[in-house]
CSV table of N, CA and C in Angstrom, one decimal:
chain,number,residue,atom,x,y,z
A,4,UNK,N,-101.6,33.7,-7.5
A,4,UNK,CA,-101.9,32.3,-7.9
A,4,UNK,C,-103.3,32.1,-8.4
A,5,UNK,N,-104.2,32.9,-7.8
A,5,UNK,CA,-105.6,32.8,-8.2
A,5,UNK,C,-105.8,33.1,-9.7
A,6,UNK,N,-105.1,34.2,-10.2
A,6,UNK,CA,-105.3,34.6,-11.6
A,6,UNK,C,-104.8,33.5,-12.5
A,7,UNK,N,-103.7,32.8,-12.1
A,7,UNK,CA,-103.2,31.7,-12.9
A,7,UNK,C,-104.2,30.5,-13.0
A,8,UNK,N,-104.7,30.1,-11.8
A,8,UNK,CA,-105.6,29.0,-11.8
A,8,UNK,C,-106.9,29.4,-12.5
A,9,UNK,N,-107.5,30.5,-12.2
A,9,UNK,CA,-108.7,30.9,-12.9
A,9,UNK,C,-108.6,31.1,-14.4
A,10,UNK,N,-107.4,31.7,-14.7
A,10,UNK,CA,-107.2,32.0,-16.2
A,10,UNK,C,-107.1,30.7,-17.0
A,11,UNK,N,-106.4,29.8,-16.4
A,11,UNK,CA,-106.2,28.5,-17.1
A,11,UNK,C,-107.6,27.8,-17.2
A,12,UNK,N,-108.4,27.9,-16.1
A,12,UNK,CA,-109.7,27.3,-16.1
A,12,UNK,C,-110.6,27.9,-17.1
A,13,UNK,N,-110.5,29.3,-17.3
A,13,UNK,CA,-111.3,29.9,-18.3
A,13,UNK,C,-110.9,29.5,-19.7
A,14,UNK,N,-109.6,29.4,-19.9
A,14,UNK,CA,-109.2,28.9,-21.2
A,14,UNK,C,-109.7,27.5,-21.5
A,15,UNK,N,-109.6,26.6,-20.5
A,15,UNK,CA,-110.2,25.2,-20.7
A,15,UNK,C,-111.7,25.2,-20.8
A,16,UNK,N,-112.3,26.1,-20.1
A,16,UNK,CA,-113.8,26.2,-20.3
A,16,UNK,C,-114.2,26.5,-21.7
A,17,UNK,N,-113.6,27.5,-22.3
A,17,UNK,CA,-114.0,27.9,-23.7
A,17,UNK,C,-113.5,26.9,-24.7
A,18,UNK,N,-112.3,26.3,-24.5
A,18,UNK,CA,-111.8,25.4,-25.5
A,18,UNK,C,-112.5,24.0,-25.4
A,19,UNK,N,-112.6,23.4,-24.2
A,19,UNK,CA,-113.0,22.1,-24.0
A,19,UNK,C,-114.5,22.0,-23.6
A,20,UNK,N,-114.8,22.6,-22.5
A,20,UNK,CA,-116.2,22.5,-22.0
A,20,UNK,C,-117.2,23.0,-23.0
A,21,UNK,N,-117.0,24.3,-23.5
A,21,UNK,CA,-117.9,24.8,-24.4
A,21,UNK,C,-117.7,24.3,-25.9
A,22,UNK,N,-116.6,23.6,-26.1
A,22,UNK,CA,-116.3,23.0,-27.4
A,22,UNK,C,-115.9,23.9,-28.5
A,23,UNK,N,-115.3,25.1,-28.1
A,23,UNK,CA,-114.9,26.0,-29.1
A,23,UNK,C,-113.6,25.6,-29.8
A,24,UNK,N,-112.8,24.9,-29.1
A,24,UNK,CA,-111.5,24.5,-29.6
A,24,UNK,C,-110.4,25.4,-29.0
A,25,UNK,N,-109.1,25.0,-29.1
A,25,UNK,CA,-108.0,25.7,-28.5
A,25,UNK,C,-107.7,27.0,-29.3
A,26,UNK,N,-107.6,26.8,-30.6
A,26,UNK,CA,-107.2,28.0,-31.4
A,26,UNK,C,-108.3,29.0,-31.4
A,27,UNK,N,-109.5,28.7,-31.6
A,27,UNK,CA,-110.6,29.8,-31.6
A,27,UNK,C,-110.6,30.5,-30.2
A,28,UNK,N,-110.4,29.7,-29.1
A,28,UNK,CA,-110.3,30.3,-27.8
A,28,UNK,C,-109.1,31.2,-27.7
A,29,UNK,N,-108.0,30.8,-28.2
A,29,UNK,CA,-106.8,31.7,-28.1
A,29,UNK,C,-107.0,33.0,-28.9
A,30,UNK,N,-107.7,32.9,-30.1
A,30,UNK,CA,-107.9,34.1,-30.9
A,30,UNK,C,-108.9,35.0,-30.2
A,31,UNK,N,-109.9,34.4,-29.5
A,31,UNK,CA,-110.9,35.2,-28.7
A,31,UNK,C,-110.2,36.0,-27.6
A,32,UNK,N,-109.3,35.3,-26.9
A,32,UNK,CA,-108.5,36.0,-25.8
A,32,UNK,C,-107.6,37.0,-26.4
A,33,UNK,N,-107.0,36.8,-27.6
A,33,UNK,CA,-106.1,37.8,-28.2
A,33,UNK,C,-106.9,39.0,-28.5
A,34,UNK,N,-108.1,38.9,-29.0
A,34,UNK,CA,-109.0,40.1,-29.3
A,34,UNK,C,-109.3,40.8,-28.0
A,35,UNK,N,-109.7,40.0,-27.0
A,35,UNK,CA,-110.1,40.6,-25.7
A,35,UNK,C,-109.0,41.3,-25.0
A,36,UNK,N,-107.8,40.8,-25.2
A,36,UNK,CA,-106.6,41.4,-24.6
A,36,UNK,C,-106.2,42.7,-25.3
A,37,UNK,N,-106.6,42.8,-26.6
A,37,UNK,CA,-106.3,44.1,-27.3
A,37,UNK,C,-107.3,45.2,-27.0
A,38,UNK,N,-108.5,44.8,-26.5
A,38,UNK,CA,-109.5,45.8,-26.2
A,38,UNK,C,-109.1,46.9,-25.2
A,39,UNK,N,-108.4,46.6,-24.2
A,39,UNK,CA,-108.0,47.7,-23.3
A,39,UNK,C,-107.2,48.8,-24.0
A,40,UNK,N,-106.3,48.4,-24.8
A,40,UNK,CA,-105.5,49.4,-25.6
A,40,UNK,C,-106.4,50.3,-26.4
A,41,UNK,N,-107.3,49.6,-27.1
A,41,UNK,CA,-108.2,50.4,-28.0
A,41,UNK,C,-109.1,51.3,-27.1
A,42,UNK,N,-109.6,50.7,-26.0
A,42,UNK,CA,-110.5,51.5,-25.1
A,42,UNK,C,-109.7,52.7,-24.5
A,43,UNK,N,-108.4,52.5,-24.2
A,43,UNK,CA,-107.6,53.6,-23.7
A,43,UNK,C,-107.4,54.7,-24.7
A,44,UNK,N,-107.2,54.3,-26.0
A,44,UNK,CA,-107.0,55.3,-27.0
A,44,UNK,C,-108.3,56.0,-27.4
A,45,UNK,N,-109.4,55.3,-27.5
A,45,UNK,CA,-110.6,55.9,-28.0
A,45,UNK,C,-111.5,56.5,-26.9
A,46,UNK,N,-111.5,55.9,-25.7
A,46,UNK,CA,-112.4,56.3,-24.7
A,46,UNK,C,-111.7,56.7,-23.4
A,47,UNK,N,-110.4,56.9,-23.4
A,47,UNK,CA,-109.6,57.3,-22.2
A,47,UNK,C,-109.8,56.3,-21.0
A,48,UNK,N,-109.8,55.0,-21.3
A,48,UNK,CA,-109.9,54.1,-20.3
A,48,UNK,C,-108.7,54.3,-19.3
A,49,UNK,N,-108.9,54.4,-18.0
A,49,UNK,CA,-107.8,54.6,-17.1
A,49,UNK,C,-106.8,53.5,-17.2
A,50,UNK,N,-105.5,53.9,-17.2
A,50,UNK,CA,-104.4,53.0,-17.5
A,50,UNK,C,-104.4,51.8,-16.5
A,51,UNK,N,-104.7,52.0,-15.2
A,51,UNK,CA,-104.6,51.0,-14.2
A,51,UNK,C,-105.7,49.9,-14.5
A,52,UNK,N,-106.9,50.4,-14.9
A,52,UNK,CA,-108.0,49.5,-15.3
A,52,UNK,C,-107.6,48.7,-16.5
A,53,UNK,N,-107.0,49.3,-17.5
A,53,UNK,CA,-106.6,48.7,-18.7
A,53,UNK,C,-105.5,47.6,-18.5
A,54,UNK,N,-104.6,48.0,-17.6
A,54,UNK,CA,-103.5,47.0,-17.2
A,54,UNK,C,-104.1,45.8,-16.6
A,55,UNK,N,-105.0,45.9,-15.6
A,55,UNK,CA,-105.5,44.7,-15.0
A,55,UNK,C,-106.4,43.9,-15.9
A,56,UNK,N,-107.1,44.6,-16.7
A,56,UNK,CA,-108.0,43.9,-17.7
A,56,UNK,C,-107.1,43.0,-18.6
A,57,UNK,N,-106.0,43.6,-19.1
A,57,UNK,CA,-105.1,42.8,-20.0
A,57,UNK,C,-104.4,41.7,-19.2
A,58,UNK,N,-103.9,42.1,-18.0
A,58,UNK,CA,-103.2,41.1,-17.2
A,58,UNK,C,-104.0,39.9,-16.9
A,59,UNK,N,-105.2,40.0,-16.5
A,59,UNK,CA,-106.1,38.9,-16.2
A,59,UNK,C,-106.2,38.0,-17.4
A,60,UNK,N,-106.2,38.6,-18.6
A,60,UNK,CA,-106.4,37.8,-19.8
A,60,UNK,C,-105.2,37.1,-20.3
A,61,UNK,N,-104.0,37.5,-19.8
A,61,UNK,CA,-102.8,36.9,-20.3
A,61,UNK,C,-102.7,35.4,-20.0
A,62,UNK,N,-103.3,34.9,-18.9
A,62,UNK,CA,-103.3,33.5,-18.6
A,62,UNK,C,-104.1,32.7,-19.5
A,63,UNK,N,-105.4,33.0,-19.7
A,63,UNK,CA,-106.2,32.2,-20.7
A,63,UNK,C,-105.6,32.3,-22.1
A,64,UNK,N,-105.1,33.4,-22.4
A,64,UNK,CA,-104.5,33.6,-23.8
A,64,UNK,C,-103.3,32.6,-23.9
A,65,UNK,N,-102.4,32.7,-23.0
A,65,UNK,CA,-101.2,31.8,-23.0
A,65,UNK,C,-101.5,30.3,-22.9
A,66,UNK,N,-102.4,30.0,-22.0
A,66,UNK,CA,-102.8,28.6,-21.8
A,66,UNK,C,-103.5,28.1,-23.1
A,67,UNK,N,-104.3,28.9,-23.7
A,67,UNK,CA,-105.0,28.4,-24.9
A,67,UNK,C,-104.0,28.1,-26.1
A,68,UNK,N,-103.1,29.1,-26.3
A,68,UNK,CA,-102.1,28.9,-27.4
A,68,UNK,C,-101.2,27.7,-27.0
A,69,UNK,N,-100.8,27.6,-25.8
A,69,UNK,CA,-99.9,26.5,-25.4
A,69,UNK,C,-100.6,25.1,-25.6
A,70,UNK,N,-101.9,25.1,-25.1
A,70,UNK,CA,-102.6,23.8,-25.3
A,70,UNK,C,-102.8,23.5,-26.8
A,71,UNK,N,-103.1,24.5,-27.6
A,71,UNK,CA,-103.3,24.3,-29.0
A,71,UNK,C,-102.0,23.7,-29.6
A,72,UNK,N,-100.9,24.2,-29.2
A,72,UNK,CA,-99.6,23.7,-29.8
A,72,UNK,C,-99.3,22.3,-29.2
A,73,UNK,N,-99.7,22.1,-28.0
A,73,UNK,CA,-99.3,20.8,-27.3
A,73,UNK,C,-100.2,19.6,-27.6
A,74,UNK,N,-101.5,19.8,-27.6
A,74,UNK,CA,-102.4,18.6,-27.7
A,74,UNK,C,-102.4,18.1,-29.1
A,75,UNK,N,-102.8,16.8,-29.2
A,75,UNK,CA,-102.8,16.1,-30.4
A,75,UNK,C,-103.9,16.6,-31.4
A,76,UNK,N,-103.8,16.3,-32.6
A,76,UNK,CA,-104.7,16.7,-33.7
A,76,UNK,C,-106.1,16.2,-33.4
A,77,UNK,N,-106.2,15.1,-32.7
A,77,UNK,CA,-107.6,14.5,-32.4
A,77,UNK,C,-108.3,15.4,-31.5
A,78,UNK,N,-107.6,16.3,-30.7
A,78,UNK,CA,-108.2,17.3,-29.8
A,78,UNK,C,-108.2,18.7,-30.4
A,79,UNK,N,-107.8,18.8,-31.7
A,79,UNK,CA,-107.8,20.1,-32.3
A,79,UNK,C,-106.5,20.9,-32.2
A,80,UNK,N,-105.4,20.2,-31.8
A,80,UNK,CA,-104.1,20.9,-31.6
A,80,UNK,C,-103.1,20.5,-32.7
A,81,UNK,N,-101.9,21.0,-32.5
A,81,UNK,CA,-100.8,20.8,-33.5
A,81,UNK,C,-100.1,19.5,-33.2
A,82,UNK,N,-100.2,19.0,-31.9
A,82,UNK,CA,-99.6,17.7,-31.6
A,82,UNK,C,-98.1,17.8,-31.3
A,83,UNK,N,-97.6,18.9,-30.9
A,83,UNK,CA,-96.2,19.1,-30.6
A,83,UNK,C,-95.8,18.5,-29.3
A,84,UNK,N,-96.7,18.3,-28.4
A,84,UNK,CA,-96.4,17.7,-27.1
A,84,UNK,C,-96.2,18.8,-26.1
A,85,UNK,N,-96.6,18.6,-24.8
A,85,UNK,CA,-96.5,19.6,-23.8
A,85,UNK,C,-95.0,19.8,-23.4
A,86,UNK,N,-94.2,18.8,-23.4
A,86,UNK,CA,-92.8,18.9,-23.1
A,86,UNK,C,-92.1,19.8,-24.0
A,87,UNK,N,-92.1,19.6,-25.3
A,87,UNK,CA,-91.4,20.5,-26.3
A,87,UNK,C,-92.0,21.9,-26.2
A,88,UNK,N,-93.3,22.0,-26.1
A,88,UNK,CA,-93.9,23.4,-26.1
A,88,UNK,C,-93.4,24.1,-24.8
A,89,UNK,N,-93.3,23.4,-23.7
A,89,UNK,CA,-92.8,24.0,-22.4
A,89,UNK,C,-91.4,24.4,-22.6
A,90,UNK,N,-90.6,23.6,-23.2
A,90,UNK,CA,-89.2,23.8,-23.3
A,90,UNK,C,-88.9,25.0,-24.2
A,91,UNK,N,-89.6,25.1,-25.3
A,91,UNK,CA,-89.5,26.2,-26.3
A,91,UNK,C,-89.9,27.5,-25.6
A,92,UNK,N,-91.0,27.5,-24.9
A,92,UNK,CA,-91.5,28.7,-24.2
A,92,UNK,C,-90.5,29.2,-23.1
A,93,UNK,N,-89.9,28.2,-22.4
A,93,UNK,CA,-88.9,28.5,-21.4
A,93,UNK,C,-87.7,29.2,-22.0
A,94,UNK,N,-87.2,28.6,-23.1
A,94,UNK,CA,-86.1,29.2,-23.8
A,94,UNK,C,-86.4,30.6,-24.2
A,95,UNK,N,-87.6,30.8,-24.8
A,95,UNK,CA,-88.0,32.2,-25.3
A,95,UNK,C,-88.0,33.2,-24.1
A,96,UNK,N,-88.6,32.7,-23.0
A,96,UNK,CA,-88.7,33.6,-21.8
A,96,UNK,C,-87.3,34.0,-21.3
A,97,UNK,N,-86.4,33.0,-21.1
A,97,UNK,CA,-85.1,33.2,-20.7
A,97,UNK,C,-84.4,34.2,-21.6
A,98,UNK,N,-84.5,34.0,-22.9
A,98,UNK,CA,-83.9,34.8,-23.9
A,98,UNK,C,-84.4,36.3,-23.8
A,99,UNK,N,-85.6,36.5,-23.7
A,99,UNK,CA,-86.2,37.8,-23.5
A,99,UNK,C,-85.7,38.5,-22.3
A,100,UNK,N,-85.7,37.8,-21.2
A,100,UNK,CA,-85.2,38.3,-19.9
A,100,UNK,C,-83.7,38.7,-20.0
A,101,UNK,N,-82.9,37.9,-20.6
A,101,UNK,CA,-81.5,38.2,-20.8
A,101,UNK,C,-81.3,39.4,-21.8
A,102,UNK,N,-82.1,39.5,-22.8
A,102,UNK,CA,-82.0,40.6,-23.7
A,102,UNK,C,-82.4,41.9,-23.1
A,103,UNK,N,-83.5,41.9,-22.3
A,103,UNK,CA,-83.9,43.1,-21.6
A,103,UNK,C,-82.9,43.5,-20.5
A,104,UNK,N,-82.3,42.5,-19.9
A,104,UNK,CA,-81.3,42.8,-18.9
A,104,UNK,C,-80.1,43.5,-19.5
A,105,UNK,N,-79.6,43.0,-20.7
A,105,UNK,CA,-78.5,43.6,-21.4
A,105,UNK,C,-78.9,45.0,-21.9
A,106,UNK,N,-80.1,45.1,-22.4
A,106,UNK,CA,-80.5,46.4,-22.9
A,106,UNK,C,-80.5,47.5,-21.8
A,107,UNK,N,-81.0,47.0,-20.6
A,107,UNK,CA,-81.0,47.9,-19.4
A,107,UNK,C,-79.6,48.3,-19.0
A,108,UNK,N,-78.7,47.4,-19.0
A,108,UNK,CA,-77.3,47.7,-18.7
A,108,UNK,C,-76.6,48.6,-19.7
A,109,UNK,N,-77.0,48.4,-21.0
A,109,UNK,CA,-76.4,49.4,-22.0
A,109,UNK,C,-77.0,50.8,-21.8
A,110,UNK,N,-78.3,50.8,-21.5
A,110,UNK,CA,-78.9,52.2,-21.3
A,110,UNK,C,-78.3,52.8,-20.0
A,111,UNK,N,-78.1,52.1,-19.0
A,111,UNK,CA,-77.5,52.6,-17.8
A,111,UNK,C,-76.1,53.1,-18.0
A,112,UNK,N,-75.3,52.4,-18.8
A,112,UNK,CA,-73.9,52.8,-19.1
A,112,UNK,C,-73.9,54.0,-19.9
A,113,UNK,N,-74.8,54.1,-20.9
A,113,UNK,CA,-74.8,55.3,-21.8
A,113,UNK,C,-75.3,56.5,-21.1
A,114,UNK,N,-76.1,56.4,-20.1
A,114,UNK,CA,-76.6,57.6,-19.4
A,114,UNK,C,-75.7,58.1,-18.3
A,115,UNK,N,-74.6,57.3,-18.0
A,115,UNK,CA,-73.7,57.7,-16.9
A,115,UNK,C,-72.6,58.6,-17.4
């Protein structure tokens, strides 16, 4: 729970408090989340460290993009509203979980 609260706070800190805006903050976190993969390939960053590095950044990344899509244009967003953004993201998450579950079942049947 702490990573969710702190991650959201970091996203809000960069976007609102520091005044960078939601989209620039989201792009910053997108770059920062890609760094562990690059560091793993180039500098043999240990996988566990890379995982946690990326995991911690998933919250501010997601929060910044969701805020950008949801808040009004006067605050630098797209103005889609938090309800519709939450609904779309929920549908996407459910669809991905169902797709992965079906893929796992297919793989299990084909290996039996």
